C-alpha positions as protocol buffer text, in pm:
chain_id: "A"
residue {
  index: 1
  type: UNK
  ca { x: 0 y: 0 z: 0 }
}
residue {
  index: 2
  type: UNK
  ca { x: 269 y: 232 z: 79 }
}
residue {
  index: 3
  type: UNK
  ca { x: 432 y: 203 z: -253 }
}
residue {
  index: 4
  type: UNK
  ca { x: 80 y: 300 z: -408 }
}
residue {
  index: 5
  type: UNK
  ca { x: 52 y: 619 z: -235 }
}
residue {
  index: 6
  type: UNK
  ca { x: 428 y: 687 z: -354 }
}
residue {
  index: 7
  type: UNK
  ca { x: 279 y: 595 z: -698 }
}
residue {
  index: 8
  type: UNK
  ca { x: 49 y: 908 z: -653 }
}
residue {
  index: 9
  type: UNK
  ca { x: 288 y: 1097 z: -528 }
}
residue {
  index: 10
  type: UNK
  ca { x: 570 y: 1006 z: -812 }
}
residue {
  index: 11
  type: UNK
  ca { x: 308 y: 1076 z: -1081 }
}
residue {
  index: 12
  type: UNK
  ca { x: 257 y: 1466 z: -928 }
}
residue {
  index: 13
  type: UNK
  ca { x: 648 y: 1527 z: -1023 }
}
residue {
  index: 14
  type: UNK
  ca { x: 597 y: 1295 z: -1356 }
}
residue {
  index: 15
  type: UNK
  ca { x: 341 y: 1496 z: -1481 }
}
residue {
  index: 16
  type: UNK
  ca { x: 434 y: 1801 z: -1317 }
}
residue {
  index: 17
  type: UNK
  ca { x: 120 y: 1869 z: -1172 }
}
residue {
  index: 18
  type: UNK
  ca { x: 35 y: 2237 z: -1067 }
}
residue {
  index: 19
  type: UNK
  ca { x: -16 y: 2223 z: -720 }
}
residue {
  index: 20
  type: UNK
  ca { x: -336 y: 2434 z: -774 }
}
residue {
  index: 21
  type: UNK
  ca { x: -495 y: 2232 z: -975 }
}
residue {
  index: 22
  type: UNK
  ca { x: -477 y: 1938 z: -659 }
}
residue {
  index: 23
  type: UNK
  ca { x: -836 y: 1831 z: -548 }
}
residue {
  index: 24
  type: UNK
  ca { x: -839 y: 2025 z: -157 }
}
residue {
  index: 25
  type: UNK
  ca { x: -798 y: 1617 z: -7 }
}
residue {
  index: 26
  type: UNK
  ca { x: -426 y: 1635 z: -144 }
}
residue {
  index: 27
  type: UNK
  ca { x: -358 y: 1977 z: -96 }
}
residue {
  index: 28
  type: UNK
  ca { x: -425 y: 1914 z: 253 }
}
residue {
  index: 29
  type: UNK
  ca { x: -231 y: 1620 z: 270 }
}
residue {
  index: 30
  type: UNK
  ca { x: 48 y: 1811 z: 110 }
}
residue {
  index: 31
  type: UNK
  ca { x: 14 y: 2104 z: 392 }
}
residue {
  index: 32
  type: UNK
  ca { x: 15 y: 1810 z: 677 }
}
residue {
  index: 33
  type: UNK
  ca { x: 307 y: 1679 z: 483 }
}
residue {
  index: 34
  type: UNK
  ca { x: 536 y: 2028 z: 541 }
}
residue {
  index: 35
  type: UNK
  ca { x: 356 y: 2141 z: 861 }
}
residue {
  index: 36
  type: UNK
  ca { x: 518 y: 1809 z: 1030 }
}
residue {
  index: 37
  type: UNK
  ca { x: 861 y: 1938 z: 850 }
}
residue {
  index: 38
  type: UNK
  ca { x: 814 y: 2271 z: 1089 }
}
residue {
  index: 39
  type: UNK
  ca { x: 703 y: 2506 z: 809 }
}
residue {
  index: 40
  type: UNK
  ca { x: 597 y: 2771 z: 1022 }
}
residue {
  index: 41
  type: UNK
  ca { x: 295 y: 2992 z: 856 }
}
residue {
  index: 42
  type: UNK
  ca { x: 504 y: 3325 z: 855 }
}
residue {
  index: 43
  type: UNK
  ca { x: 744 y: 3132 z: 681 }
}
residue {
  index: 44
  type: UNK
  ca { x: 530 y: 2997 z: 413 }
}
residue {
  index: 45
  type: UNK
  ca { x: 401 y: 3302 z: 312 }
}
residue {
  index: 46
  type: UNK
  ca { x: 750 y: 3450 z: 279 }
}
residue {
  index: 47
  type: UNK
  ca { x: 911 y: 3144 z: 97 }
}
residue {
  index: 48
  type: UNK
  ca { x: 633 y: 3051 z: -166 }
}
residue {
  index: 49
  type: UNK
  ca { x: 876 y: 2972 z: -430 }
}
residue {
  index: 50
  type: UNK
  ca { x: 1057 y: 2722 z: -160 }
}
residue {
  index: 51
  type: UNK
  ca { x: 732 y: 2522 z: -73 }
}
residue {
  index: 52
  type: UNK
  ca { x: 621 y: 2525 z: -448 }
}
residue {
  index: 53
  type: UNK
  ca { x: 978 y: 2339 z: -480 }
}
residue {
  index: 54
  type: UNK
  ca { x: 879 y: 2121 z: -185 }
}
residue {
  index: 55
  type: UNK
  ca { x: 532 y: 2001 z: -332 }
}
residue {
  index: 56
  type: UNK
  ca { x: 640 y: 1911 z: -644 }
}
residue {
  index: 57
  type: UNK
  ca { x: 873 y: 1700 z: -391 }
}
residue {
  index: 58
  type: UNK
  ca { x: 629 y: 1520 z: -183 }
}
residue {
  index: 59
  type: UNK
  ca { x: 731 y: 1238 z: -134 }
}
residue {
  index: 60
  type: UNK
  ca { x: 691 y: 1109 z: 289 }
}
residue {
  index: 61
  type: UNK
  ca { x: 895 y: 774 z: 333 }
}
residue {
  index: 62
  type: UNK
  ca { x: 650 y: 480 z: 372 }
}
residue {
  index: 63
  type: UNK
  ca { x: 687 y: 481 z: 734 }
}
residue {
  index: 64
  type: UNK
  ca { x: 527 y: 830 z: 730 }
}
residue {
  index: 65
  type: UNK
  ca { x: 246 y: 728 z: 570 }
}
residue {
  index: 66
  type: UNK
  ca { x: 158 y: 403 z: 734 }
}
residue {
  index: 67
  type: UNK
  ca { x: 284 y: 295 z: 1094 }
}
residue {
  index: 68
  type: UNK
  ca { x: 272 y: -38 z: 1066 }
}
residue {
  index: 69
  type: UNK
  ca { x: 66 y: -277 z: 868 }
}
residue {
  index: 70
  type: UNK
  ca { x: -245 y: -172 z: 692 }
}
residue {
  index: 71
  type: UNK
  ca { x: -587 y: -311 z: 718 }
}
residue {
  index: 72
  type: UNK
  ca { x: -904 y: -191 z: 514 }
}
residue {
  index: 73
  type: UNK
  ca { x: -995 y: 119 z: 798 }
}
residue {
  index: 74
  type: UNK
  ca { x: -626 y: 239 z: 722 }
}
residue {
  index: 75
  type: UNK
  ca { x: -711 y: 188 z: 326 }
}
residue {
  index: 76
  type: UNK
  ca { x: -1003 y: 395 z: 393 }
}
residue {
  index: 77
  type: UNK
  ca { x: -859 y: 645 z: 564 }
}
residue {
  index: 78
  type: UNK
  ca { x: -599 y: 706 z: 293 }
}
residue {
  index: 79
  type: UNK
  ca { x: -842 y: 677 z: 7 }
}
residue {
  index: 80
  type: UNK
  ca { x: -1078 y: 942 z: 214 }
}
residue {
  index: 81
  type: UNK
  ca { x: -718 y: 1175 z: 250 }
}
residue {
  index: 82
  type: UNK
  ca { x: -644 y: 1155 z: -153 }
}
residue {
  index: 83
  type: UNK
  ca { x: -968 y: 1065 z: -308 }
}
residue {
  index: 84
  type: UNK
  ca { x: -915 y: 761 z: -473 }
}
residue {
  index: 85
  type: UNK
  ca { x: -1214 y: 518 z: -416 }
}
residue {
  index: 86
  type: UNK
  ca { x: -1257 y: 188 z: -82 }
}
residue {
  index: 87
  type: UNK
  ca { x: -1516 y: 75 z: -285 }
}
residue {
  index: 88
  type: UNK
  ca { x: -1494 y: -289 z: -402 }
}
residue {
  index: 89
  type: UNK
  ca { x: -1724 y: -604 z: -478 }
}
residue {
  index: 90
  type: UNK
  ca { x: -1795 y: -730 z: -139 }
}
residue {
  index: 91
  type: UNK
  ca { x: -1905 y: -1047 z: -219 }
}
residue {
  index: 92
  type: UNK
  ca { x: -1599 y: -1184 z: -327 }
}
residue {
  index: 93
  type: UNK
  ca { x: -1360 y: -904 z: -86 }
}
residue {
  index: 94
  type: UNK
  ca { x: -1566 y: -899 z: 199 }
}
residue {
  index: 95
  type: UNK
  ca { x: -1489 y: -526 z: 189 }
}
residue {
  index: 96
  type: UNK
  ca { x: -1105 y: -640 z: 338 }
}
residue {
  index: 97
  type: UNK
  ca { x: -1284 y: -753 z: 690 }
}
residue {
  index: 98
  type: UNK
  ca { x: -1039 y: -1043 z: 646 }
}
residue {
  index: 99
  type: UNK
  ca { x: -755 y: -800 z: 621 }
}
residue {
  index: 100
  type: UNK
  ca { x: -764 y: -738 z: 951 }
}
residue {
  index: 101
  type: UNK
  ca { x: -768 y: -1094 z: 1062 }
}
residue {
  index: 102
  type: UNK
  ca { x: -437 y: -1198 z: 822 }
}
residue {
  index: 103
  type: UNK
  ca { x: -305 y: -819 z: 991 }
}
residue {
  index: 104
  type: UNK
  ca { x: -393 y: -913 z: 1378 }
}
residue {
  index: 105
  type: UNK
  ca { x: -242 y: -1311 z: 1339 }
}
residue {
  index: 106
  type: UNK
  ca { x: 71 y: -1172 z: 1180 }
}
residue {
  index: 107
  type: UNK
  ca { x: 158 y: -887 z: 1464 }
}
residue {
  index: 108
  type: UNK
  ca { x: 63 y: -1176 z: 1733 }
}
residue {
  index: 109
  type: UNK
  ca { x: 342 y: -1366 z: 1587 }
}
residue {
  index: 110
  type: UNK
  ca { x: 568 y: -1127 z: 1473 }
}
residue {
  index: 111
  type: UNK
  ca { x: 563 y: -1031 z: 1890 }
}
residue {
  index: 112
  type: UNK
  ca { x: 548 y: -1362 z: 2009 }
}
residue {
  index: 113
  type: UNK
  ca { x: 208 y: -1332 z: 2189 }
}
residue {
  index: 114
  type: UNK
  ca { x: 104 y: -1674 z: 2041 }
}
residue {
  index: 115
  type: UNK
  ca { x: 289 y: -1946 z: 1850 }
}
residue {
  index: 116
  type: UNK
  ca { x: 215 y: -2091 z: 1483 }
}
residue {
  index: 117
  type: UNK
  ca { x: 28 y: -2365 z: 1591 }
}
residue {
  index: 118
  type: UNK
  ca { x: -194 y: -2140 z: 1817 }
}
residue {
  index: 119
  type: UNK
  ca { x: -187 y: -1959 z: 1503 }
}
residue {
  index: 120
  type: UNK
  ca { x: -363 y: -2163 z: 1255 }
}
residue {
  index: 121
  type: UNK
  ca { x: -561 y: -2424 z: 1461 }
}
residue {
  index: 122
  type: UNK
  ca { x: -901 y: -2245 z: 1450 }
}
residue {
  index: 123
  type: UNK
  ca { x: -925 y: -2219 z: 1074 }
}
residue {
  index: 124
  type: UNK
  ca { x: -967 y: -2478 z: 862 }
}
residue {
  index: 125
  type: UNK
  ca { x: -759 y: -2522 z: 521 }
}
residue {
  index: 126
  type: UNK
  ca { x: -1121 y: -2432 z: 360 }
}
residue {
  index: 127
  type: UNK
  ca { x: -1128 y: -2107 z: 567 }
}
residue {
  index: 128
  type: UNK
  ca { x: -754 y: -2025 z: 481 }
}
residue {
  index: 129
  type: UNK
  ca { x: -759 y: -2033 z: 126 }
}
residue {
  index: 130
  type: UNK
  ca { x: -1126 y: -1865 z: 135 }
}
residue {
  index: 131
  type: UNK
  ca { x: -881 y: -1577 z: 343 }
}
residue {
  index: 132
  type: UNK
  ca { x: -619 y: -1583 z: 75 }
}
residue {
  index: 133
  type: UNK
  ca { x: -866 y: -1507 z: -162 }
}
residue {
  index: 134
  type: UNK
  ca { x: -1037 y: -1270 z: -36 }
}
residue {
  index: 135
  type: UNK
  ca { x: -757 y: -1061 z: 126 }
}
residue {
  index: 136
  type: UNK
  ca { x: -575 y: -1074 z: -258 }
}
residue {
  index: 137
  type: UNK
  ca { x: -912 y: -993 z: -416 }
}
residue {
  index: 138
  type: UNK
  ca { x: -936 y: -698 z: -173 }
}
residue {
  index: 139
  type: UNK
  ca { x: -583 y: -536 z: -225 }
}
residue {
  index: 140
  type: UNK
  ca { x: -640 y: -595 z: -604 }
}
residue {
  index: 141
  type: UNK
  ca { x: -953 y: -431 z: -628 }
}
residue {
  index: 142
  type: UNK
  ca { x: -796 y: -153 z: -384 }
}
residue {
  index: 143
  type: UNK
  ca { x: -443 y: -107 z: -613 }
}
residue {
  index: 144
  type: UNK
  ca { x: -726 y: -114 z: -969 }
}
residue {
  index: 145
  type: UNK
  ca { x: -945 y: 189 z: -760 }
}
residue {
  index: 146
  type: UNK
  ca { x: -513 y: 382 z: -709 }
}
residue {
  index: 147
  type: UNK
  ca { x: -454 y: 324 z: -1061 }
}
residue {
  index: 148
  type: UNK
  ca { x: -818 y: 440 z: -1240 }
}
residue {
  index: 149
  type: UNK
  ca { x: -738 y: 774 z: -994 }
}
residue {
  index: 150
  type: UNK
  ca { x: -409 y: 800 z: -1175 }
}
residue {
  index: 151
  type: UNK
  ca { x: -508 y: 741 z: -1518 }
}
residue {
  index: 152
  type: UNK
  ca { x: -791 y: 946 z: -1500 }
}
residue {
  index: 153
  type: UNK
  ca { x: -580 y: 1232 z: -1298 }
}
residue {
  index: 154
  type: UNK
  ca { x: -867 y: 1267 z: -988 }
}
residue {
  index: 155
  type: UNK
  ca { x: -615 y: 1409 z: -804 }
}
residue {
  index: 156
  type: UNK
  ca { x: -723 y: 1721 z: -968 }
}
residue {
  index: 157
  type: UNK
  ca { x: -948 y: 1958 z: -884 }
}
């Protein structure tokens, strides 16, 4: 996920996107972005030129825009920040509700809070693969909704 939002932000430089032509989601984004760099508003006002520069920059590490792993509120809340759309088929995503599951077993055993037998014993090999699927149909559906934004520039105003 965190290499799709660098996607967005790679294509503003790419297609050097005027930074007034943004929709207000990512302009706001892009304000949060230099606030946390201490951009004071006195400042901004006197060094336009210098923040123009930094816009067409923008481009926050992947630990700035996710702190940890992602599940489908954090998708959400990213897609609500940039405009790009949740939405997906539910029936065969179950709107990433899964996502969360795959995301709470992994940080259990990446901090050793329960072991890989623990793990796995509750689901069935039915129930796994039925989790595979709908976790990769989820993040599919998620990176085709990043990339229709892209082509279709709805970053823009």
């Amino acid at each position: 996920m965190s290499l799709s939002v660098e996607a967005i932000h790679k294509e503003f430089t790419i297609k050097q996107i005027s930074y007034d032509t943004l929709s207000n989601s990512v302009k706001t984004e892009i304000f949060k972005y230099l606030q946390g760099k201490n951009v004071k508003v006195e400042n901004f006002i006197k060094n336009v030129e210098n923040i123009v520069f930094d816009i067409l920059k923008f481009p926050p590490q992947p630990r700035d825009i996710f702190s940890g792993n992602v599940d489908a509120r954090e998708i959400k809340r990213i897609s609500e920040k940039y405009g790009f759309s949740c939405k997906t088929n539910a029936k065969k995503t179950s709107n990433g509700s899964k996502l969360l599951t795959v995301k709470s077993r992994r940080n259990d055993l990446a901090h050793g809070f329960i072991s890989f037998q623990e793990c796995g014993k509750e689901y069935s090999i039915q129930d796994l693969i039925l989790i595979k699927k709908e976790v990769i149909a989820y993040i599919s559906e998620i990176l085709n909704n990043i990339q229709e934004y892209l082509d279709n520039r709805m970053y823009l105003k």
